[in-house]
């Protein structure tokens, strides 16, 4: 079975631009979570979606938004990019929103210049 | 106090030795505990999950959980150079995962 997929793998943007990152969960999983990982730190939680509804939000500004589609895939959008948004963006898939194991995709590496 | 803290690395062990990685957490409501391995430039890969007090073994890996002490550990027996990576401890009360900063492990041949 295919694991979690993410696109694109790498992205270079300039300050002030907008970016959309995409994620497809493991088949049968209905929950997608997004994390940001800056160099040298552990991943930080951004959002969790389940059945197209937001189930959790981390401490990130409103420039960050996300949505989940009927096929359970998800998009993360970041507006007005800042240099500090440069990071590895990780999507995690799980069967539910409780204590289930989350499986990570390969990530999207975003560089903001 | 950070929500999840891991012993600072890097941790260096010789090949064949036991590597011990430690993690403490602050939220007593945490219900599930995970160890992920992350190779440089890659995404986190699940190694172990543990939900109950005690030990859980999977091959060369043993996770230990002590909820009273709010402590989770990972032992890697017969360490191999291929185990060289950053090990991330994660806890969850449900929903989001809360990660430590990671411990870098280096296994020297």
PDB file of N, CA and C in Angstrom, chain A residues 3-64:
ATOM      1  N   UNK A   3       2.168   4.828   0.989  1.00  0.00           N
ATOM      2  CA  UNK A   3       2.191   5.573   2.228  1.00  0.00           C
ATOM      3  C   UNK A   3       1.630   6.960   2.015  1.00  0.00           C
ATOM      4  N   UNK A   4       1.984   7.850   2.914  1.00  0.00           N
ATOM      5  CA  UNK A   4       1.580   9.243   2.805  1.00  0.00           C
ATOM      6  C   UNK A   4       2.406   9.895   1.693  1.00  0.00           C
ATOM      7  N   UNK A   5       1.734  10.618   0.822  1.00  0.00           N
ATOM      8  CA  UNK A   5       2.457  11.322  -0.232  1.00  0.00           C
ATOM      9  C   UNK A   5       2.285  12.823  -0.055  1.00  0.00           C
ATOM     10  N   UNK A   6       3.317  13.550  -0.423  1.00  0.00           N
ATOM     11  CA  UNK A   6       3.283  15.002  -0.335  1.00  0.00           C
ATOM     12  C   UNK A   6       3.881  15.604  -1.605  1.00  0.00           C
ATOM     13  N   UNK A   7       3.376  16.768  -1.972  1.00  0.00           N
ATOM     14  CA  UNK A   7       3.937  17.478  -3.119  1.00  0.00           C
ATOM     15  C   UNK A   7       3.850  18.979  -2.887  1.00  0.00           C
ATOM     16  N   UNK A   8       4.808  19.722  -3.418  1.00  0.00           N
ATOM     17  CA  UNK A   8       6.040  19.246  -4.049  1.00  0.00           C
ATOM     18  C   UNK A   8       7.052  18.790  -2.998  1.00  0.00           C
ATOM     19  N   UNK A   9       8.176  18.275  -3.411  1.00  0.00           N
ATOM     20  CA  UNK A   9       9.208  17.851  -2.464  1.00  0.00           C
ATOM     21  C   UNK A   9      10.043  19.040  -2.006  1.00  0.00           C
ATOM     22  N   UNK A  10      10.289  19.952  -2.928  1.00  0.00           N
ATOM     23  CA  UNK A  10      11.058  21.149  -2.606  1.00  0.00           C
ATOM     24  C   UNK A  10      10.386  22.354  -3.247  1.00  0.00           C
ATOM     25  N   UNK A  11      10.580  23.503  -2.601  1.00  0.00           N
ATOM     26  CA  UNK A  11       9.949  24.714  -3.093  1.00  0.00           C
ATOM     27  C   UNK A  11      10.787  25.911  -2.658  1.00  0.00           C
ATOM     28  N   UNK A  12      10.999  26.838  -3.590  1.00  0.00           N
ATOM     29  CA  UNK A  12      11.680  28.086  -3.253  1.00  0.00           C
ATOM     30  C   UNK A  12      10.734  29.234  -3.560  1.00  0.00           C
ATOM     31  N   UNK A  13      10.521  30.084  -2.566  1.00  0.00           N
ATOM     32  CA  UNK A  13       9.637  31.242  -2.713  1.00  0.00           C
ATOM     33  C   UNK A  13      10.355  32.479  -2.199  1.00  0.00           C
ATOM     34  N   UNK A  14       9.803  33.627  -2.504  1.00  0.00           N
ATOM     35  CA  UNK A  14      10.333  34.874  -1.964  1.00  0.00           C
ATOM     36  C   UNK A  14       9.358  35.439  -0.932  1.00  0.00           C
ATOM     37  N   UNK A  15       9.882  36.299  -0.089  1.00  0.00           N
ATOM     38  CA  UNK A  15       9.056  36.892   0.969  1.00  0.00           C
ATOM     39  C   UNK A  15       7.806  37.543   0.385  1.00  0.00           C
ATOM     40  N   UNK A  16       6.695  37.367   1.073  1.00  0.00           N
ATOM     41  CA  UNK A  16       5.448  37.966   0.648  1.00  0.00           C
ATOM     42  C   UNK A  16       4.604  37.103  -0.264  1.00  0.00           C
ATOM     43  N   UNK A  17       5.220  36.060  -0.830  1.00  0.00           N
ATOM     44  CA  UNK A  17       4.463  35.180  -1.714  1.00  0.00           C
ATOM     45  C   UNK A  17       3.579  34.226  -0.919  1.00  0.00           C
ATOM     46  N   UNK A  18       2.781  33.485  -1.697  1.00  0.00           N
ATOM     47  CA  UNK A  18       1.865  32.503  -1.128  1.00  0.00           C
ATOM     48  C   UNK A  18       2.315  31.113  -1.574  1.00  0.00           C
ATOM     49  N   UNK A  19       2.067  30.101  -0.720  1.00  0.00           N
ATOM     50  CA  UNK A  19       2.441  28.740  -1.082  1.00  0.00           C
ATOM     51  C   UNK A  19       1.318  27.775  -0.697  1.00  0.00           C
ATOM     52  N   UNK A  20       1.143  26.745  -1.518  1.00  0.00           N
ATOM     53  CA  UNK A  20       0.184  25.679  -1.227  1.00  0.00           C
ATOM     54  C   UNK A  20       0.910  24.346  -1.238  1.00  0.00           C
ATOM     55  N   UNK A  21       0.791  23.609  -0.174  1.00  0.00           N
ATOM     56  CA  UNK A  21       1.396  22.288  -0.042  1.00  0.00           C
ATOM     57  C   UNK A  21       0.290  21.254   0.003  1.00  0.00           C
ATOM     58  N   UNK A  22       0.560  20.088  -0.598  1.00  0.00           N
ATOM     59  CA  UNK A  22      -0.479  19.080  -0.719  1.00  0.00           C
ATOM     60  C   UNK A  22      -0.077  17.759  -0.089  1.00  0.00           C
ATOM     61  N   UNK A  23      -1.084  17.024   0.366  1.00  0.00           N
ATOM     62  CA  UNK A  23      -0.846  15.768   1.082  1.00  0.00           C
ATOM     63  C   UNK A  23      -1.976  14.789   0.797  1.00  0.00           C
ATOM     64  N   UNK A  24      -1.601  13.543   0.548  1.00  0.00           N
ATOM     65  CA  UNK A  24      -2.586  12.468   0.436  1.00  0.00           C
ATOM     66  C   UNK A  24      -2.300  11.431   1.504  1.00  0.00           C
ATOM     67  N   UNK A  25      -3.289  11.089   2.322  1.00  0.00           N
ATOM     68  CA  UNK A  25      -3.041  10.168   3.431  1.00  0.00           C
ATOM     69  C   UNK A  25      -3.002   8.718   2.966  1.00  0.00           C
ATOM     70  N   UNK A  26      -2.631   7.862   3.882  1.00  0.00           N
ATOM     71  CA  UNK A  26      -2.665   6.424   3.651  1.00  0.00           C
ATOM     72  C   UNK A  26      -4.115   6.017   3.378  1.00  0.00           C
ATOM     73  N   UNK A  27      -4.290   5.118   2.428  1.00  0.00           N
ATOM     74  CA  UNK A  27      -5.633   4.662   2.090  1.00  0.00           C
ATOM     75  C   UNK A  27      -6.347   4.137   3.331  1.00  0.00           C
ATOM     76  N   UNK A  28      -7.568   4.640   3.553  1.00  0.00           N
ATOM     77  CA  UNK A  28      -8.344   4.228   4.719  1.00  0.00           C
ATOM     78  C   UNK A  28      -8.215   5.158   5.908  1.00  0.00           C
ATOM     79  N   UNK A  29      -7.190   6.007   5.893  1.00  0.00           N
ATOM     80  CA  UNK A  29      -7.035   6.983   6.967  1.00  0.00           C
ATOM     81  C   UNK A  29      -7.866   8.216   6.663  1.00  0.00           C
ATOM     82  N   UNK A  30      -8.525   8.736   7.698  1.00  0.00           N
ATOM     83  CA  UNK A  30      -9.399   9.880   7.512  1.00  0.00           C
ATOM     84  C   UNK A  30      -8.867  11.154   8.141  1.00  0.00           C
ATOM     85  N   UNK A  31      -7.749  11.064   8.849  1.00  0.00           N
ATOM     86  CA  UNK A  31      -7.214  12.227   9.543  1.00  0.00           C
ATOM     87  C   UNK A  31      -5.861  12.615   8.976  1.00  0.00           C
ATOM     88  N   UNK A  32      -5.689  13.912   8.793  1.00  0.00           N
ATOM     89  CA  UNK A  32      -4.425  14.463   8.331  1.00  0.00           C
ATOM     90  C   UNK A  32      -3.998  15.560   9.297  1.00  0.00           C
ATOM     91  N   UNK A  33      -2.729  15.519   9.677  1.00  0.00           N
ATOM     92  CA  UNK A  33      -2.160  16.563  10.522  1.00  0.00           C
ATOM     93  C   UNK A  33      -0.972  17.186   9.817  1.00  0.00           C
ATOM     94  N   UNK A  34      -0.753  18.453  10.074  1.00  0.00           N
ATOM     95  CA  UNK A  34       0.377  19.182   9.490  1.00  0.00           C
ATOM     96  C   UNK A  34       1.321  19.632  10.602  1.00  0.00           C
ATOM     97  N   UNK A  35       2.617  19.522  10.323  1.00  0.00           N
ATOM     98  CA  UNK A  35       3.657  19.921  11.262  1.00  0.00           C
ATOM     99  C   UNK A  35       4.715  20.740  10.524  1.00  0.00           C
ATOM    100  N   UNK A  36       5.325  21.653  11.265  1.00  0.00           N
ATOM    101  CA  UNK A  36       6.460  22.420  10.745  1.00  0.00           C
ATOM    102  C   UNK A  36       7.701  22.031  11.532  1.00  0.00           C
ATOM    103  N   UNK A  37       8.767  21.727  10.820  1.00  0.00           N
ATOM    104  CA  UNK A  37      10.016  21.387  11.490  1.00  0.00           C
ATOM    105  C   UNK A  37      11.133  22.282  10.990  1.00  0.00           C
ATOM    106  N   UNK A  38      11.610  23.146  11.858  1.00  0.00           N
ATOM    107  CA  UNK A  38      12.759  23.965  11.505  1.00  0.00           C
ATOM    108  C   UNK A  38      14.016  23.212  11.920  1.00  0.00           C
ATOM    109  N   UNK A  39      15.126  23.574  11.313  1.00  0.00           N
ATOM    110  CA  UNK A  39      16.375  22.848  11.488  1.00  0.00           C
ATOM    111  C   UNK A  39      16.775  22.780  12.959  1.00  0.00           C
ATOM    112  N   UNK A  40      17.054  21.577  13.420  1.00  0.00           N
ATOM    113  CA  UNK A  40      17.540  21.404  14.783  1.00  0.00           C
ATOM    114  C   UNK A  40      16.469  21.288  15.839  1.00  0.00           C
ATOM    115  N   UNK A  41      15.198  21.313  15.425  1.00  0.00           N
ATOM    116  CA  UNK A  41      14.101  21.209  16.390  1.00  0.00           C
ATOM    117  C   UNK A  41      13.172  20.058  16.033  1.00  0.00           C
ATOM    118  N   UNK A  42      12.332  19.678  16.989  1.00  0.00           N
ATOM    119  CA  UNK A  42      11.304  18.691  16.695  1.00  0.00           C
ATOM    120  C   UNK A  42      10.157  19.330  15.940  1.00  0.00           C
ATOM    121  N   UNK A  43       9.343  18.532  15.262  1.00  0.00           N
ATOM    122  CA  UNK A  43       8.184  19.065  14.549  1.00  0.00           C
ATOM    123  C   UNK A  43       7.216  19.782  15.495  1.00  0.00           C
ATOM    124  N   UNK A  44       6.618  20.869  14.980  1.00  0.00           N
ATOM    125  CA  UNK A  44       5.617  21.631  15.725  1.00  0.00           C
ATOM    126  C   UNK A  44       4.267  21.468  15.044  1.00  0.00           C
ATOM    127  N   UNK A  45       3.245  21.187  15.832  1.00  0.00           N
ATOM    128  CA  UNK A  45       1.904  20.946  15.318  1.00  0.00           C
ATOM    129  C   UNK A  45       1.290  22.223  14.759  1.00  0.00           C
ATOM    130  N   UNK A  46       0.701  22.115  13.540  1.00  0.00           N
ATOM    131  CA  UNK A  46       0.032  23.262  12.930  1.00  0.00           C
ATOM    132  C   UNK A  46      -1.480  23.042  12.924  1.00  0.00           C
ATOM    133  N   UNK A  47      -1.926  21.954  12.294  1.00  0.00           N
ATOM    134  CA  UNK A  47      -3.361  21.673  12.163  1.00  0.00           C
ATOM    135  C   UNK A  47      -3.600  20.170  12.199  1.00  0.00           C
ATOM    136  N   UNK A  48      -4.840  19.812  12.589  1.00  0.00           N
ATOM    137  CA  UNK A  48      -5.338  18.467  12.379  1.00  0.00           C
ATOM    138  C   UNK A  48      -6.733  18.556  11.777  1.00  0.00           C
ATOM    139  N   UNK A  49      -6.978  17.739  10.752  1.00  0.00           N
ATOM    140  CA  UNK A  49      -8.280  17.658  10.109  1.00  0.00           C
ATOM    141  C   UNK A  49      -8.781  16.219  10.129  1.00  0.00           C
ATOM    142  N   UNK A  50     -10.084  16.101  10.291  1.00  0.00           N
ATOM    143  CA  UNK A  50     -10.741  14.800  10.276  1.00  0.00           C
ATOM    144  C   UNK A  50     -12.095  14.974   9.628  1.00  0.00           C
ATOM    145  N   UNK A  51     -12.373  14.156   8.637  1.00  0.00           N
ATOM    146  CA  UNK A  51     -13.648  14.241   7.937  1.00  0.00           C
ATOM    147  C   UNK A  51     -13.953  15.681   7.513  1.00  0.00           C
ATOM    148  N   UNK A  52     -12.957  16.355   6.996  1.00  0.00           N
ATOM    149  CA  UNK A  52     -13.055  17.692   6.430  1.00  0.00           C
ATOM    150  C   UNK A  52     -13.215  18.790   7.480  1.00  0.00           C
ATOM    151  N   UNK A  53     -13.199  18.443   8.745  1.00  0.00           N
ATOM    152  CA  UNK A  53     -13.343  19.457   9.783  1.00  0.00           C
ATOM    153  C   UNK A  53     -12.035  19.639  10.550  1.00  0.00           C
ATOM    154  N   UNK A  54     -11.763  20.890  10.911  1.00  0.00           N
ATOM    155  CA  UNK A  54     -10.590  21.169  11.719  1.00  0.00           C
ATOM    156  C   UNK A  54     -10.819  20.651  13.133  1.00  0.00           C
ATOM    157  N   UNK A  55      -9.890  19.835  13.618  1.00  0.00           N
ATOM    158  CA  UNK A  55     -10.030  19.251  14.954  1.00  0.00           C
ATOM    159  C   UNK A  55      -8.989  19.781  15.930  1.00  0.00           C
ATOM    160  N   UNK A  56      -8.016  20.515  15.405  1.00  0.00           N
ATOM    161  CA  UNK A  56      -7.007  21.072  16.286  1.00  0.00           C
ATOM    162  C   UNK A  56      -6.164  22.076  15.540  1.00  0.00           C
ATOM    163  N   UNK A  57      -5.681  23.064  16.267  1.00  0.00           N
ATOM    164  CA  UNK A  57      -4.858  24.092  15.659  1.00  0.00           C
ATOM    165  C   UNK A  57      -3.742  24.438  16.628  1.00  0.00           C
ATOM    166  N   UNK A  58      -2.529  24.519  16.112  1.00  0.00           N
ATOM    167  CA  UNK A  58      -1.383  24.888  16.930  1.00  0.00           C
ATOM    168  C   UNK A  58      -1.213  26.394  16.995  1.00  0.00           C
ATOM    169  N   UNK A  59      -0.143  26.805  17.620  1.00  0.00           N
ATOM    170  CA  UNK A  59       0.126  28.228  17.839  1.00  0.00           C
ATOM    171  C   UNK A  59       0.829  28.835  16.635  1.00  0.00           C
ATOM    172  N   UNK A  60       0.099  28.984  15.555  1.00  0.00           N
ATOM    173  CA  UNK A  60       0.615  29.569  14.337  1.00  0.00           C
ATOM    174  C   UNK A  60      -0.276  30.732  13.928  1.00  0.00           C
ATOM    175  N   UNK A  61       0.279  31.729  13.235  1.00  0.00           N
ATOM    176  CA  UNK A  61      -0.529  32.890  12.853  1.00  0.00           C
ATOM    177  C   UNK A  61      -1.581  32.538  11.809  1.00  0.00           C
ATOM    178  N   UNK A  62      -2.512  33.480  11.617  1.00  0.00           N
ATOM    179  CA  UNK A  62      -3.608  33.266  10.679  1.00  0.00           C
ATOM    180  C   UNK A  62      -3.150  33.182   9.231  1.00  0.00           C
ATOM    181  N   UNK A  63      -1.891  33.493   8.996  1.00  0.00           N
ATOM    182  CA  UNK A  63      -1.358  33.326   7.628  1.00  0.00           C
ATOM    183  C   UNK A  63      -1.370  31.856   7.206  1.00  0.00           C
ATOM    184  N   UNK A  64      -1.435  30.997   8.189  1.00  0.00           N
ATOM    185  CA  UNK A  64      -1.477  29.556   7.931  1.00  0.00           C
ATOM    186  C   UNK A  64      -2.931  29.104   7.906  1.00  0.00           C
TER     187      UNK A  64
END
